[in-house]
Amino acid sequence: MLGEPEYNMNELFAQLGLESSDEAIDKFIEDNQLAKEEKLTESDIWNDNQRMFLQEEWSKDAVWVETIDELNVRLHPDA
């Protein structure tokens, strides 16, 4: 029987079509730090489908919003 899906960083990266190992996530975040004023969903690090997914989930305050918020914080270390 299938349980509730997990909405963690690894699953978010898989949902975005990105490598989802802890090491790959850490590297992605390290390589793609955003300026304080740059919005997560407006960054050019995303393709159109990824950007749309992030925008939709964020605006709907959907199940992914806490994980997306965590990603946002990790990509803005100086904010």
mmCIF file of C-alpha atoms in Angstrom:
data_model
loop_
_atom_site.group_PDB
_atom_site.id
_atom_site.type_symbol
_atom_site.label_atom_id
_atom_site.label_comp_id
_atom_site.label_asym_id
_atom_site.label_seq_id
_atom_site.Cartn_x
_atom_site.Cartn_y
_atom_site.Cartn_z
ATOM 1 C CA MET A 1 0.000 0.000 0.000
ATOM 2 C CA LEU A 2 1.290 3.417 -0.904
ATOM 3 C CA GLY A 3 1.761 5.959 1.877
ATOM 4 C CA GLU A 4 1.622 9.699 1.756
ATOM 5 C CA PRO A 5 4.205 11.147 -0.623
ATOM 6 C CA GLU A 6 7.101 12.960 0.996
ATOM 7 C CA TYR A 7 7.480 16.627 0.187
ATOM 8 C CA ASN A 8 11.174 17.032 0.922
ATOM 9 C CA MET A 9 14.057 18.622 -0.967
ATOM 10 C CA ASN A 10 15.067 15.372 -2.669
ATOM 11 C CA GLU A 11 11.549 14.844 -3.979
ATOM 12 C CA LEU A 12 11.266 18.491 -5.061
ATOM 13 C CA PHE A 13 14.437 18.201 -7.134
ATOM 14 C CA ALA A 14 13.143 14.959 -8.666
ATOM 15 C CA GLN A 15 9.846 16.715 -9.446
ATOM 16 C CA LEU A 16 11.824 19.482 -11.162
ATOM 17 C CA GLY A 17 13.699 16.905 -13.243
ATOM 18 C CA LEU A 18 16.996 17.591 -11.496
ATOM 19 C CA GLU A 19 19.480 15.218 -9.896
ATOM 20 C CA SER A 20 18.025 14.603 -6.445
ATOM 21 C CA SER A 21 20.829 13.134 -4.353
ATOM 22 C CA ASP A 22 21.868 15.142 -1.294
ATOM 23 C CA GLU A 23 25.251 15.837 -2.872
ATOM 24 C CA ALA A 24 23.723 17.033 -6.158
ATOM 25 C CA ILE A 25 21.281 19.300 -4.314
ATOM 26 C CA ASP A 26 24.065 20.828 -2.232
ATOM 27 C CA LYS A 27 26.147 21.419 -5.370
ATOM 28 C CA PHE A 28 23.197 22.956 -7.247
ATOM 29 C CA ILE A 29 22.549 25.332 -4.353
ATOM 30 C CA GLU A 30 26.239 26.192 -4.024
ATOM 31 C CA ASP A 31 26.544 26.857 -7.773
ATOM 32 C CA ASN A 32 23.333 28.904 -8.083
ATOM 33 C CA GLN A 33 23.313 31.382 -5.210
ATOM 34 C CA LEU A 34 20.865 34.219 -5.855
ATOM 35 C CA ALA A 35 21.264 37.897 -5.148
ATOM 36 C CA LYS A 36 19.216 39.195 -2.232
ATOM 37 C CA GLU A 37 16.772 41.013 -4.538
ATOM 38 C CA GLU A 38 16.426 38.163 -7.056
ATOM 39 C CA LYS A 39 13.178 36.252 -6.732
ATOM 40 C CA LEU A 40 13.385 32.476 -6.775
ATOM 41 C CA THR A 41 10.755 32.074 -9.466
ATOM 42 C CA GLU A 42 12.282 34.754 -11.695
ATOM 43 C CA SER A 43 15.795 33.322 -11.704
ATOM 44 C CA ASP A 44 17.251 32.120 -14.984
ATOM 45 C CA ILE A 45 18.439 28.894 -13.319
ATOM 46 C CA TRP A 46 15.043 27.350 -14.128
ATOM 47 C CA ASN A 47 13.607 26.284 -17.437
ATOM 48 C CA ASP A 48 10.036 27.358 -18.256
ATOM 49 C CA ASN A 49 8.433 24.175 -16.894
ATOM 50 C CA GLN A 50 10.378 24.313 -13.639
ATOM 51 C CA ARG A 51 9.573 28.005 -13.186
ATOM 52 C CA MET A 52 5.871 27.378 -13.846
ATOM 53 C CA PHE A 53 5.773 24.522 -11.331
ATOM 54 C CA LEU A 54 7.445 26.628 -8.636
ATOM 55 C CA GLN A 55 5.173 29.617 -9.306
ATOM 56 C CA GLU A 56 1.995 27.529 -9.282
ATOM 57 C CA GLU A 57 2.862 25.625 -6.134
ATOM 58 C CA TRP A 58 3.946 28.812 -4.359
ATOM 59 C CA SER A 59 0.850 30.794 -5.360
ATOM 60 C CA LYS A 60 -1.529 27.981 -4.392
ATOM 61 C CA ASP A 61 0.229 27.592 -1.027
ATOM 62 C CA ALA A 62 0.257 23.933 -2.009
ATOM 63 C CA VAL A 63 1.888 20.938 -0.372
ATOM 64 C CA TRP A 64 5.290 21.872 -1.804
ATOM 65 C CA VAL A 65 5.333 25.418 -0.381
ATOM 66 C CA GLU A 66 7.386 24.610 2.735
ATOM 67 C CA THR A 67 10.032 22.822 0.689
ATOM 68 C CA ILE A 68 10.093 25.581 -1.929
ATOM 69 C CA ASP A 69 10.478 28.105 0.890
ATOM 70 C CA GLU A 70 13.413 26.104 2.260
ATOM 71 C CA LEU A 71 15.010 26.088 -1.200
ATOM 72 C CA ASN A 72 14.458 29.836 -1.468
ATOM 73 C CA VAL A 73 16.216 30.409 1.863
ATOM 74 C CA ARG A 74 19.120 28.156 0.910
ATOM 75 C CA LEU A 75 19.574 29.947 -2.433
ATOM 76 C CA HIS A 76 19.558 33.361 -0.671
ATOM 77 C CA PRO A 77 22.149 32.947 2.105
ATOM 78 C CA ASP A 78 22.738 36.694 2.381
ATOM 79 C CA ALA A 79 19.084 37.666 2.684
#
